[in-house]
Amino acid sequence: MATIANQPRCDVCGNKLVKNGKNSAGRTRWRCKNCGASSTVSRPDITAKTQFTRFYRWATGKHSVSELETPRRTFHRTTAWCWQVQPSLPQTGEQHRYLMLDGTYFNGYCALTAFNGNHIIDWQFCDREKTASWTRMLQRMAPPQIAVIDGNGALESVITGLWPETKIQRCFFHIRQTMVKHLTLNPRTAPGQQLLTLTRALMKVSTKEQANQWTEQFYQWQSMHTVTLKERTYAKDKTESRPSHARPNQTWWYTHINLRRGARLFHSLLKKEQLFQWLDQAMEGEALPRTTSPLEGGINAGIKNQLRLHRGLKPQHSITLVRWHLYQYVQNPQDPWSFVERKHWAEKPSPKPIKEEPMGPALYDKHFSWDDGNGVQK
């Protein structure tokens, strides 16, 4: 057998080989002029590249295995090693104008992503959005000037601790969703209807003057309904029906608790200056984002759609699929084959050990026993 090289050589005498037609399978036959040995040259690296290319197109595409030209079992067998290959991101240390930070859940895992409006900067896989997972990802990046978040408490605390100079902008879409959850789309009280109107007016703010007017209107609404927000309901006895948020031994609770929660949300955002940073920090002619929709509606929605097209994957395989999906949005991505090493396709998995069955008579079997007199008679 000839060696794998750009110029094949004979394994017997080491001389260069020349082409000598093709065999019955259509492969090129090589012959040594010195000793006459004839052989075919195999290139497992080219075969592996073909297998990985087919796997990458399937993982990042919309076609199922049944729609490929390769049979299902052949595809799974020849591309089983491709699940070991995973892309990685080099840390450049570049400081960005703003970053959108968000997490999306899939198959029992969570993918934390950082998006600068055009490209994915970094990602982190974890079980849920918590302080440890956000800290691990943000420590690898340079602090941006503005961070657009959806209101996750762990993320906000990590940004405050690691990036004290970074301004935080709360997502307007999540603010509206939270207010609708508290007030519903049809509030029964007049203060609730007015607060919902203020929420809808917030979505239409586009200049600093409109932002100042909205802030004044909210503070006027808050002072107008101070008594309503502080109204209490006292429990007459322990058998009286209680709201779900009241504890069993609680003697009183706020009557308009959802209205109070909505008011506290706006008051907290204005106090921490997280409502209009997209206007305060904008330069002349610059449009800063006020929502995380480009990240959630584009990239994160694509993750769910890709997993839906390739449903039925193992949890670890789904993580690999999400990695390749996110890598497509990286700035200047490398050739996927560059992440493949020889150990990925050259090392074959070890066979499964065969369990030895204990010796002894069968307690239950489908064959006849000689003890029963059912043996072959002669």
Tab-separated table of C-alpha atoms in Angstrom, residues 12 14 29 60 120 125 129 143 160 184 199 207 218 320 355 360:
chain	number	residue	atom	x	y	z
A	12	VAL	CA	8.594	-1.759	-0.885
A	14	GLY	CA	10.487	3.808	-1.794
A	29	ARG	CA	-4.008	2.331	-9.835
A	60	THR	CA	-26.769	24.715	9.285
A	120	ILE	CA	-22.147	37.791	17.562
A	125	PHE	CA	-23.801	27.700	27.573
A	129	GLU	CA	-29.367	32.649	33.577
A	143	PRO	CA	-16.892	46.622	28.708
A	160	THR	CA	-22.901	46.775	37.759
A	184	THR	CA	-53.762	43.501	31.592
A	199	THR	CA	-47.013	52.764	28.678
A	207	THR	CA	-36.731	62.696	21.111
A	218	PHE	CA	-45.604	59.964	34.986
A	320	THR	CA	-23.057	21.585	18.996
A	355	LYS	CA	-20.455	-8.741	29.146
A	360	GLY	CA	-24.601	-22.631	34.593
